[in-house]
């Protein structure tokens, strides 16, 4: 590639099912990334890894990817499902309950939260709350003598290990308006804010069939809350693919990379490569719809469709607008004009097992694995391209962009 040629496009790579299966690298991954760097190991185009994983720090994920791909990856190229929480500054000084696994306090602190409390910390303060496992019940029954500040928000980072404990204590916090030692009697509705990351119902590892993801835990939490109260659990924000917010933040990271490399031309095209129709493809297409409306300025139809697809059951249009305004103020306006979706056949997607959208309403009822608050729209799970693996995806994009690296 001529040193004067500057890329006007960027890559958004999913990880699980695209680059790895569990901890096993896919053969095409190294091949693909040798095409993306020059002899000095510098990327020829902006690259961001957009994963719904969220149980580690960005640097650890960057180190893992560097080892897997054989090229140097920086933490600034890694976007975990919780990365957009950096923008939710109004919660950073509040006492928040965090759920998930991994170094939760370190993750929360790195995102800007000053007063996080984990489920285990809450359980130690209120030992009478966790009673499902008989072996973990307290030996001496006594009321806690703690002065815990009001919990003002719940942050769901990812699937926890002990689901019964997490479900119980989160429900306690929601039904006591942030005072889990109190009785349920006067719980306010709407409840205190819940911010959730990673809505994946399933994910693919070394097993022959997909495994439960954080989305499955969220289904449990939503249904328990509704069964007890008769009301819908509401989310202040949903992050991770297919959330529009996630792709907006990913584009911001792409622009930042281009600026650091002093590439003057604006990034116009994003290419999202993934293996999951309900997250990677849905999310890329939803963001493309947003970009088309934003850049056309001819009307609000596409934006309205995008808002409907993103779900209005727990988010009003005014809240959507507020979040959109936050994007603009925190991240600056999008420069991309398109976000193209490319589906690989090395992960969740099985070209021989999918049910055709032509089957009508049965698809909506039985096959839609997306989150409750995201409406089924057949157009949003239709990829722009289907390729065998990630190496074929890189070749295709270079061809589409008429980009010829050395």
Tab-separated table of C-alpha atoms in Angstrom:
chain	number	residue	atom	x	y	z
A	1	UNK	CA	0.000	0.000	0.000
A	2	UNK	CA	1.292	3.429	-0.852
A	3	UNK	CA	2.135	5.448	2.293
A	4	UNK	CA	-0.109	8.218	0.930
A	5	UNK	CA	-3.191	5.997	0.823
A	6	UNK	CA	-5.250	6.430	3.967
A	7	UNK	CA	-8.110	4.124	4.980
A	8	UNK	CA	-11.615	5.560	5.131
A	9	UNK	CA	-13.062	2.453	6.787
A	10	UNK	CA	-12.694	0.523	10.023
A	11	UNK	CA	-13.181	-3.000	11.369
A	12	UNK	CA	-15.358	-4.011	14.315
A	13	UNK	CA	-14.459	-7.594	15.239
A	14	UNK	CA	-16.458	-9.856	17.496
A	15	UNK	CA	-14.202	-12.323	19.364
A	16	UNK	CA	-16.034	-15.489	20.494
A	17	UNK	CA	-16.996	-17.557	17.463
A	18	UNK	CA	-15.054	-15.267	15.096
A	19	UNK	CA	-11.473	-15.371	16.399
A	20	UNK	CA	-11.740	-18.094	19.067
A	21	UNK	CA	-13.965	-20.904	20.322
A	22	UNK	CA	-13.629	-20.781	24.094
A	23	UNK	CA	-9.852	-20.490	24.496
A	24	UNK	CA	-8.995	-22.184	21.211
A	25	UNK	CA	-7.944	-19.823	18.383
A	26	UNK	CA	-9.669	-20.377	15.049
A	27	UNK	CA	-7.157	-21.085	12.252
A	28	UNK	CA	-8.415	-18.225	10.070
A	29	UNK	CA	-7.812	-15.608	12.790
A	30	UNK	CA	-4.023	-15.399	12.502
A	31	UNK	CA	-4.266	-15.443	8.702
A	32	UNK	CA	-6.697	-12.527	8.795
A	33	UNK	CA	-4.580	-10.351	11.065
A	34	UNK	CA	-1.364	-10.861	9.140
A	35	UNK	CA	-3.183	-9.030	6.345
A	36	UNK	CA	-4.122	-6.134	8.624
A	37	UNK	CA	-0.649	-5.107	9.847
A	38	UNK	CA	2.529	-3.954	8.121
A	39	UNK	CA	6.026	-5.347	8.666
A	40	UNK	CA	6.429	-3.205	11.800
A	41	UNK	CA	3.230	-4.623	13.314
A	42	UNK	CA	1.265	-1.382	12.816
A	43	UNK	CA	-2.335	-1.675	11.739
A	44	UNK	CA	-3.107	-0.547	8.196
A	45	UNK	CA	-6.702	0.311	9.133
A	46	UNK	CA	-8.459	1.166	12.415
A	47	UNK	CA	-9.522	-1.970	14.298
A	48	UNK	CA	-11.696	-2.336	17.408
A	49	UNK	CA	-12.621	-5.609	19.077
A	50	UNK	CA	-16.257	-5.344	20.157
A	51	UNK	CA	-17.081	-8.173	22.510
A	52	UNK	CA	-19.972	-8.779	24.870
A	53	UNK	CA	-17.544	-10.247	27.376
A	54	UNK	CA	-17.167	-8.124	30.478
A	55	UNK	CA	-15.584	-10.153	33.271
A	56	UNK	CA	-12.062	-8.743	32.927
A	57	UNK	CA	-10.116	-5.529	32.386
A	58	UNK	CA	-9.386	-4.288	28.870
A	59	UNK	CA	-5.643	-4.806	29.244
A	60	UNK	CA	-6.085	-8.503	30.054
A	61	UNK	CA	-8.273	-8.988	26.964
A	62	UNK	CA	-5.731	-7.079	24.840
A	63	UNK	CA	-2.933	-9.350	26.103
A	64	UNK	CA	-5.006	-12.444	25.298
A	65	UNK	CA	-5.710	-11.182	21.777
A	66	UNK	CA	-2.051	-10.291	21.163
A	67	UNK	CA	-1.107	-13.859	22.071
A	68	UNK	CA	-3.878	-15.423	19.983
A	69	UNK	CA	-3.415	-13.287	16.872
A	70	UNK	CA	0.350	-12.844	16.902
A	71	UNK	CA	0.096	-9.057	16.495
A	72	UNK	CA	0.338	-6.314	19.147
A	73	UNK	CA	-3.088	-5.237	20.423
A	74	UNK	CA	-3.522	-2.268	22.776
A	75	UNK	CA	-6.264	-1.901	25.362
A	76	UNK	CA	-7.536	1.130	23.426
A	77	UNK	CA	-8.546	-1.286	20.654
A	78	UNK	CA	-10.676	-3.380	23.030
A	79	UNK	CA	-14.297	-2.617	23.773
A	80	UNK	CA	-15.979	-4.767	26.402
A	81	UNK	CA	-19.730	-4.794	26.953
A	82	UNK	CA	-19.394	-2.419	29.908
A	83	UNK	CA	-17.096	0.130	28.204
A	84	UNK	CA	-19.908	2.669	27.500
A	85	UNK	CA	-20.491	2.951	31.261
A	86	UNK	CA	-17.656	5.499	31.212
A	87	UNK	CA	-20.234	7.918	29.792
A	88	UNK	CA	-22.760	7.438	32.608
A	89	UNK	CA	-20.994	9.912	34.868
A	90	UNK	CA	-24.129	10.754	36.831
A	91	UNK	CA	-23.806	7.359	38.562
A	92	UNK	CA	-20.059	7.414	39.188
A	93	UNK	CA	-20.264	9.025	42.626
A	94	UNK	CA	-23.261	6.980	43.783
A	95	UNK	CA	-23.288	3.757	45.795
A	96	UNK	CA	-23.967	1.046	43.179
A	97	UNK	CA	-24.417	-2.711	43.487
A	98	UNK	CA	-22.403	-4.616	40.878
A	99	UNK	CA	-23.118	-8.172	39.718
A	100	UNK	CA	-20.969	-10.518	37.637
A	101	UNK	CA	-17.632	-12.245	38.082
A	102	UNK	CA	-13.957	-11.447	37.760
A	103	UNK	CA	-12.284	-8.396	39.360
A	104	UNK	CA	-15.560	-6.508	39.746
A	105	UNK	CA	-14.293	-3.711	41.962
A	106	UNK	CA	-11.301	-3.071	39.693
A	107	UNK	CA	-13.568	-3.034	36.632
A	108	UNK	CA	-16.009	-0.648	38.310
A	109	UNK	CA	-13.214	1.665	39.475
A	110	UNK	CA	-11.638	1.751	35.998
A	111	UNK	CA	-15.016	2.779	34.550
A	112	UNK	CA	-15.245	5.688	36.994
A	113	UNK	CA	-17.421	4.269	39.796
A	114	UNK	CA	-16.227	5.508	43.187
A	115	UNK	CA	-18.497	3.544	45.575
A	116	UNK	CA	-19.217	0.066	44.136
A	117	UNK	CA	-20.484	-2.794	46.324
A	118	UNK	CA	-20.350	-6.412	45.166
A	119	UNK	CA	-22.946	-9.096	45.845
A	120	UNK	CA	-20.458	-10.860	48.138
A	121	UNK	CA	-19.916	-7.664	50.144
A	122	UNK	CA	-23.680	-7.199	50.468
A	123	UNK	CA	-24.101	-10.832	51.515
A	124	UNK	CA	-21.504	-10.408	54.263
A	125	UNK	CA	-23.279	-7.290	55.534
A	126	UNK	CA	-26.702	-8.982	55.461
A	127	UNK	CA	-26.066	-12.714	56.044
A	128	UNK	CA	-29.767	-13.468	56.582
A	129	UNK	CA	-30.631	-12.657	52.949
A	130	UNK	CA	-28.887	-15.596	51.264
A	131	UNK	CA	-30.756	-18.731	52.366
A	132	UNK	CA	-31.083	-21.024	49.336
A	133	UNK	CA	-27.896	-23.033	49.877
A	134	UNK	CA	-28.327	-24.774	53.243
A	135	UNK	CA	-24.555	-25.191	53.609
A	136	UNK	CA	-24.013	-21.421	53.339
A	137	UNK	CA	-26.718	-20.342	55.742
A	138	UNK	CA	-25.402	-18.454	58.772
A	139	UNK	CA	-24.919	-20.620	61.866
A	140	UNK	CA	-26.028	-17.864	64.246
A	141	UNK	CA	-29.147	-15.975	63.208
A	142	UNK	CA	-28.845	-12.318	64.099
A	143	UNK	CA	-29.738	-9.025	62.516
A	144	UNK	CA	-26.845	-7.138	60.926
A	145	UNK	CA	-25.388	-4.116	62.678
A	146	UNK	CA	-24.317	-2.279	59.544
A	147	UNK	CA	-24.859	1.222	58.333
A	148	UNK	CA	-24.879	0.698	54.590
A	149	UNK	CA	-25.659	3.788	52.493
A	150	UNK	CA	-28.630	3.619	50.178
A	151	UNK	CA	-27.850	1.656	47.020
A	152	UNK	CA	-28.833	4.012	44.200
A	153	UNK	CA	-28.320	1.805	41.141
A	154	UNK	CA	-27.670	-1.802	40.098
A	155	UNK	CA	-25.039	-2.539	37.444
A	156	UNK	CA	-25.157	-5.975	35.802
A	157	UNK	CA	-21.712	-6.602	34.296
A	158	UNK	CA	-22.188	-10.219	33.247
A	159	UNK	CA	-23.338	-13.654	34.307
A	160	UNK	CA	-22.495	-14.420	37.953
A	161	UNK	CA	-21.446	-17.783	39.375
A	162	UNK	CA	-24.111	-18.261	42.075
A	163	UNK	CA	-27.274	-17.268	40.274
A	164	UNK	CA	-29.596	-17.902	43.230
A	165	UNK	CA	-27.606	-15.543	45.483
A	166	UNK	CA	-27.382	-12.791	42.883
A	167	UNK	CA	-31.038	-13.057	41.904
A	168	UNK	CA	-32.172	-12.957	45.535
A	169	UNK	CA	-30.040	-9.984	46.591
A	170	UNK	CA	-30.726	-7.927	43.454
A	171	UNK	CA	-34.472	-8.449	43.950
A	172	UNK	CA	-34.032	-7.431	47.611
A	173	UNK	CA	-32.359	-4.182	46.545
A	174	UNK	CA	-35.018	-3.411	43.925
A	175	UNK	CA	-37.976	-4.163	46.196
A	176	UNK	CA	-36.621	-2.123	49.130
A	177	UNK	CA	-35.623	0.925	47.059
A	178	UNK	CA	-31.962	0.386	47.865
A	179	UNK	CA	-32.193	-0.701	51.514
A	180	UNK	CA	-31.944	-4.528	51.317
A	181	UNK	CA	-32.232	-5.039	55.077
A	182	UNK	CA	-35.736	-3.554	55.058
A	183	UNK	CA	-39.049	-5.360	54.369
A	184	UNK	CA	-40.556	-5.159	50.875
A	185	UNK	CA	-43.694	-3.252	51.932
A	186	UNK	CA	-43.223	0.152	50.352
A	187	UNK	CA	-41.117	-0.463	47.276
A	188	UNK	CA	-41.349	2.405	44.818
A	189	UNK	CA	-42.050	1.920	41.136
A	190	UNK	CA	-40.260	2.530	38.910
A	191	UNK	CA	-37.513	0.918	40.982
A	192	UNK	CA	-33.966	2.271	41.323
A	193	UNK	CA	-32.020	2.347	38.009
A	194	UNK	CA	-30.669	-0.880	36.499
A	195	UNK	CA	-27.866	-0.701	33.931
A	196	UNK	CA	-27.153	-3.982	32.146
A	197	UNK	CA	-24.250	-5.084	29.967
A	198	UNK	CA	-24.182	-8.066	27.586
A	199	UNK	CA	-27.621	-9.338	26.589
A	200	UNK	CA	-26.356	-12.515	24.857
A	201	UNK	CA	-28.786	-15.351	25.530
A	202	UNK	CA	-26.185	-17.870	24.322
A	203	UNK	CA	-22.506	-17.911	23.409
A	204	UNK	CA	-20.319	-20.518	21.771
A	205	UNK	CA	-17.346	-22.258	23.417
A	206	UNK	CA	-15.735	-25.676	22.916
A	207	UNK	CA	-18.989	-27.544	23.616
A	208	UNK	CA	-21.026	-28.767	20.671
A	209	UNK	CA	-24.009	-26.609	21.646
A	210	UNK	CA	-24.141	-22.927	22.712
A	211	UNK	CA	-23.918	-22.128	26.452
A	212	UNK	CA	-26.017	-19.821	28.642
A	213	UNK	CA	-24.986	-16.171	28.500
A	214	UNK	CA	-25.787	-13.146	30.652
A	215	UNK	CA	-28.989	-12.673	28.677
A	216	UNK	CA	-30.271	-15.899	30.216
A	217	UNK	CA	-29.578	-14.542	33.708
A	218	UNK	CA	-31.436	-11.346	32.770
A	219	UNK	CA	-34.448	-13.405	31.609
A	220	UNK	CA	-34.520	-14.998	35.070
A	221	UNK	CA	-34.262	-11.641	36.859
A	222	UNK	CA	-36.957	-10.019	34.705
A	223	UNK	CA	-39.394	-12.873	35.218
A	224	UNK	CA	-38.832	-13.152	38.955
A	225	UNK	CA	-39.401	-9.412	39.357
A	226	UNK	CA	-42.592	-9.576	37.293
A	227	UNK	CA	-43.835	-12.691	39.102
A	228	UNK	CA	-43.438	-10.985	42.482
A	229	UNK	CA	-44.655	-7.483	41.590
A	230	UNK	CA	-46.799	-7.940	38.485
A	231	UNK	CA	-44.748	-5.163	36.848
A	232	UNK	CA	-42.019	-5.036	34.220
A	233	UNK	CA	-38.423	-4.670	35.311
A	234	UNK	CA	-37.089	-1.513	33.667
A	235	UNK	CA	-33.593	-0.767	32.399
A	236	UNK	CA	-32.005	2.655	32.507
A	237	UNK	CA	-29.623	1.465	29.785
A	238	UNK	CA	-28.781	-1.715	27.896
A	239	UNK	CA	-25.187	-2.042	26.718
A	240	UNK	CA	-23.284	-4.523	24.629
A	241	UNK	CA	-24.326	-5.706	21.207
A	242	UNK	CA	-26.905	-5.139	19.702
A	243	UNK	CA	-27.302	-1.827	21.573
A	244	UNK	CA	-27.019	1.249	19.357
A	245	UNK	CA	-25.044	2.913	22.148
A	246	UNK	CA	-22.365	0.223	21.856
A	247	UNK	CA	-21.777	0.839	18.149
A	248	UNK	CA	-21.690	4.586	18.654
A	249	UNK	CA	-18.957	4.125	21.262
A	250	UNK	CA	-17.099	1.682	18.997
A	251	UNK	CA	-17.115	4.266	16.205
A	252	UNK	CA	-15.686	6.811	18.645
A	253	UNK	CA	-12.788	4.406	19.335
A	254	UNK	CA	-12.255	3.938	15.582
A	255	UNK	CA	-12.108	7.721	15.075
A	256	UNK	CA	-9.681	8.049	17.979
A	257	UNK	CA	-7.332	5.492	16.407
A	258	UNK	CA	-7.422	7.234	13.057
A	259	UNK	CA	-6.615	10.571	14.711
A	260	UNK	CA	-3.678	9.060	16.616
A	261	UNK	CA	-2.255	7.725	13.335
A	262	UNK	CA	-2.794	11.174	11.814
A	263	UNK	CA	-5.067	9.802	9.127
A	264	UNK	CA	-6.856	12.925	8.006
A	265	UNK	CA	-9.669	11.438	5.938
A	266	UNK	CA	-12.839	10.722	7.960
A	267	UNK	CA	-13.848	7.110	8.525
A	268	UNK	CA	-16.948	6.646	6.403
A	269	UNK	CA	-17.583	2.889	6.439
A	270	UNK	CA	-17.655	0.483	9.361
A	271	UNK	CA	-17.583	-3.288	8.858
A	272	UNK	CA	-18.896	-5.371	11.752
A	273	UNK	CA	-17.812	-9.018	11.622
A	274	UNK	CA	-19.649	-11.480	13.857
A	275	UNK	CA	-21.162	-14.933	14.210
A	276	UNK	CA	-24.465	-14.182	15.959
A	277	UNK	CA	-27.509	-12.977	14.038
A	278	UNK	CA	-29.247	-11.630	17.134
A	279	UNK	CA	-26.314	-9.578	18.441
A	280	UNK	CA	-23.595	-8.894	15.859
A	281	UNK	CA	-25.799	-8.663	12.780
A	282	UNK	CA	-28.835	-7.104	14.465
A	283	UNK	CA	-26.649	-4.488	16.162
A	284	UNK	CA	-24.671	-3.535	13.056
A	285	UNK	CA	-27.830	-3.225	10.982
A	286	UNK	CA	-29.567	-1.208	13.695
A	287	UNK	CA	-26.631	1.204	13.819
A	288	UNK	CA	-26.579	1.379	10.019
A	289	UNK	CA	-30.240	2.397	10.132
A	290	UNK	CA	-29.361	5.122	12.634
A	291	UNK	CA	-26.509	6.379	10.403
A	292	UNK	CA	-28.684	6.399	7.299
A	293	UNK	CA	-31.295	8.518	9.020
A	294	UNK	CA	-28.738	10.839	10.579
A	295	UNK	CA	-26.962	11.444	7.295
A	296	UNK	CA	-30.014	11.717	5.089
A	297	UNK	CA	-31.710	14.472	7.150
A	298	UNK	CA	-34.787	13.820	5.041
A	299	UNK	CA	-37.127	12.705	7.769
A	300	UNK	CA	-37.476	10.778	10.973
A	301	UNK	CA	-38.903	7.500	9.666
A	302	UNK	CA	-35.664	5.519	9.901
A	303	UNK	CA	-34.914	6.886	13.358
A	304	UNK	CA	-38.407	5.980	14.546
A	305	UNK	CA	-37.932	2.462	13.115
A	306	UNK	CA	-34.581	2.196	14.876
A	307	UNK	CA	-36.128	3.275	18.189
A	308	UNK	CA	-38.957	0.766	17.791
A	309	UNK	CA	-36.502	-2.014	16.937
A	310	UNK	CA	-34.386	-1.087	19.945
A	311	UNK	CA	-37.446	-1.504	22.137
A	312	UNK	CA	-39.819	0.901	23.802
A	313	UNK	CA	-41.200	-1.380	26.479
A	314	UNK	CA	-38.931	0.055	29.163
A	315	UNK	CA	-37.475	3.106	27.454
A	316	UNK	CA	-39.571	6.060	26.392
A	317	UNK	CA	-38.779	8.113	23.324
A	318	UNK	CA	-37.769	11.028	25.546
A	319	UNK	CA	-35.248	8.752	27.294
A	320	UNK	CA	-33.954	7.598	23.918
A	321	UNK	CA	-33.478	11.207	22.914
A	322	UNK	CA	-31.701	11.934	26.183
A	323	UNK	CA	-29.302	9.037	25.621
A	324	UNK	CA	-28.744	10.138	22.010
A	325	UNK	CA	-27.885	13.608	23.262
A	326	UNK	CA	-25.425	12.033	25.701
A	327	UNK	CA	-23.725	10.257	22.802
A	328	UNK	CA	-23.377	13.506	20.907
A	329	UNK	CA	-21.984	15.430	23.854
A	330	UNK	CA	-19.641	12.717	25.148
A	331	UNK	CA	-18.426	11.193	21.889
A	332	UNK	CA	-18.955	13.902	19.235
A	333	UNK	CA	-21.114	13.286	16.207
A	334	UNK	CA	-20.744	10.156	14.104
A	335	UNK	CA	-18.792	10.605	10.856
A	336	UNK	CA	-19.528	7.179	9.384
A	337	UNK	CA	-22.194	6.894	6.721
A	338	UNK	CA	-22.637	3.104	6.891
A	339	UNK	CA	-22.119	0.075	9.123
A	340	UNK	CA	-22.084	-3.155	7.104
A	341	UNK	CA	-22.729	-6.534	8.711
A	342	UNK	CA	-20.653	-9.593	7.791
A	343	UNK	CA	-21.622	-13.006	9.159
A	344	UNK	CA	-19.047	-15.776	9.586
A	345	UNK	CA	-19.923	-19.479	9.860
A	346	UNK	CA	-17.439	-20.431	12.597
A	347	UNK	CA	-19.541	-19.728	15.697
A	348	UNK	CA	-23.179	-19.537	16.775
A	349	UNK	CA	-24.488	-19.214	13.204
A	350	UNK	CA	-25.132	-22.521	11.478
A	351	UNK	CA	-26.232	-22.091	7.843
A	352	UNK	CA	-27.885	-25.524	7.947
A	353	UNK	CA	-29.986	-24.953	11.079
A	354	UNK	CA	-31.475	-21.488	10.658
A	355	UNK	CA	-35.219	-21.089	10.211
A	356	UNK	CA	-36.096	-18.930	7.243
A	357	UNK	CA	-37.767	-15.570	8.011
A	358	UNK	CA	-40.396	-16.565	5.428
A	359	UNK	CA	-41.959	-18.822	8.049
A	360	UNK	CA	-43.653	-15.723	9.425
A	361	UNK	CA	-44.946	-15.330	12.934
A	362	UNK	CA	-43.504	-18.610	14.169
A	363	UNK	CA	-40.036	-17.065	13.875
A	364	UNK	CA	-41.056	-14.230	16.147
A	365	UNK	CA	-42.444	-16.626	18.707
A	366	UNK	CA	-39.861	-19.389	18.757
A	367	UNK	CA	-36.561	-18.274	17.227
A	368	UNK	CA	-35.981	-14.698	18.372
A	369	UNK	CA	-33.204	-14.958	20.948
A	370	UNK	CA	-32.791	-11.210	21.319
A	371	UNK	CA	-33.476	-9.360	24.547
A	372	UNK	CA	-37.045	-8.675	25.655
A	373	UNK	CA	-36.763	-4.951	24.903
A	374	UNK	CA	-35.536	-5.416	21.320
A	375	UNK	CA	-38.318	-6.043	18.827
A	376	UNK	CA	-37.996	-8.738	16.206
A	377	UNK	CA	-37.421	-7.237	12.757
A	378	UNK	CA	-36.419	-9.690	9.987
A	379	UNK	CA	-34.554	-6.924	8.139
A	380	UNK	CA	-32.198	-6.448	11.080
A	381	UNK	CA	-30.988	-10.051	11.153
A	382	UNK	CA	-30.235	-10.133	7.426
A	383	UNK	CA	-26.431	-9.822	7.005
A	384	UNK	CA	-24.987	-7.786	4.156
A	385	UNK	CA	-22.563	-10.642	3.462
A	386	UNK	CA	-22.039	-14.246	4.617
A	387	UNK	CA	-18.495	-15.658	4.471
A	388	UNK	CA	-16.896	-18.886	5.716
A	389	UNK	CA	-14.517	-17.290	8.251
A	390	UNK	CA	-12.779	-14.105	9.381
A	391	UNK	CA	-9.953	-14.349	6.832
A	392	UNK	CA	-12.522	-14.422	4.026
A	393	UNK	CA	-14.226	-11.422	5.653
A	394	UNK	CA	-11.015	-9.358	5.568
A	395	UNK	CA	-10.426	-10.295	1.913
A	396	UNK	CA	-13.982	-9.292	1.027
A	397	UNK	CA	-13.729	-5.915	2.757
A	398	UNK	CA	-10.419	-5.073	1.086
A	399	UNK	CA	-12.045	-5.931	-2.231
A	400	UNK	CA	-15.139	-3.809	-1.507
A	401	UNK	CA	-12.945	-0.869	-0.484
A	402	UNK	CA	-10.462	-1.372	-3.352
A	403	UNK	CA	-7.769	-1.428	-0.683
A	404	UNK	CA	-4.474	-3.085	-1.613
A	405	UNK	CA	-1.989	-3.423	1.261
A	406	UNK	CA	1.547	-4.574	0.560
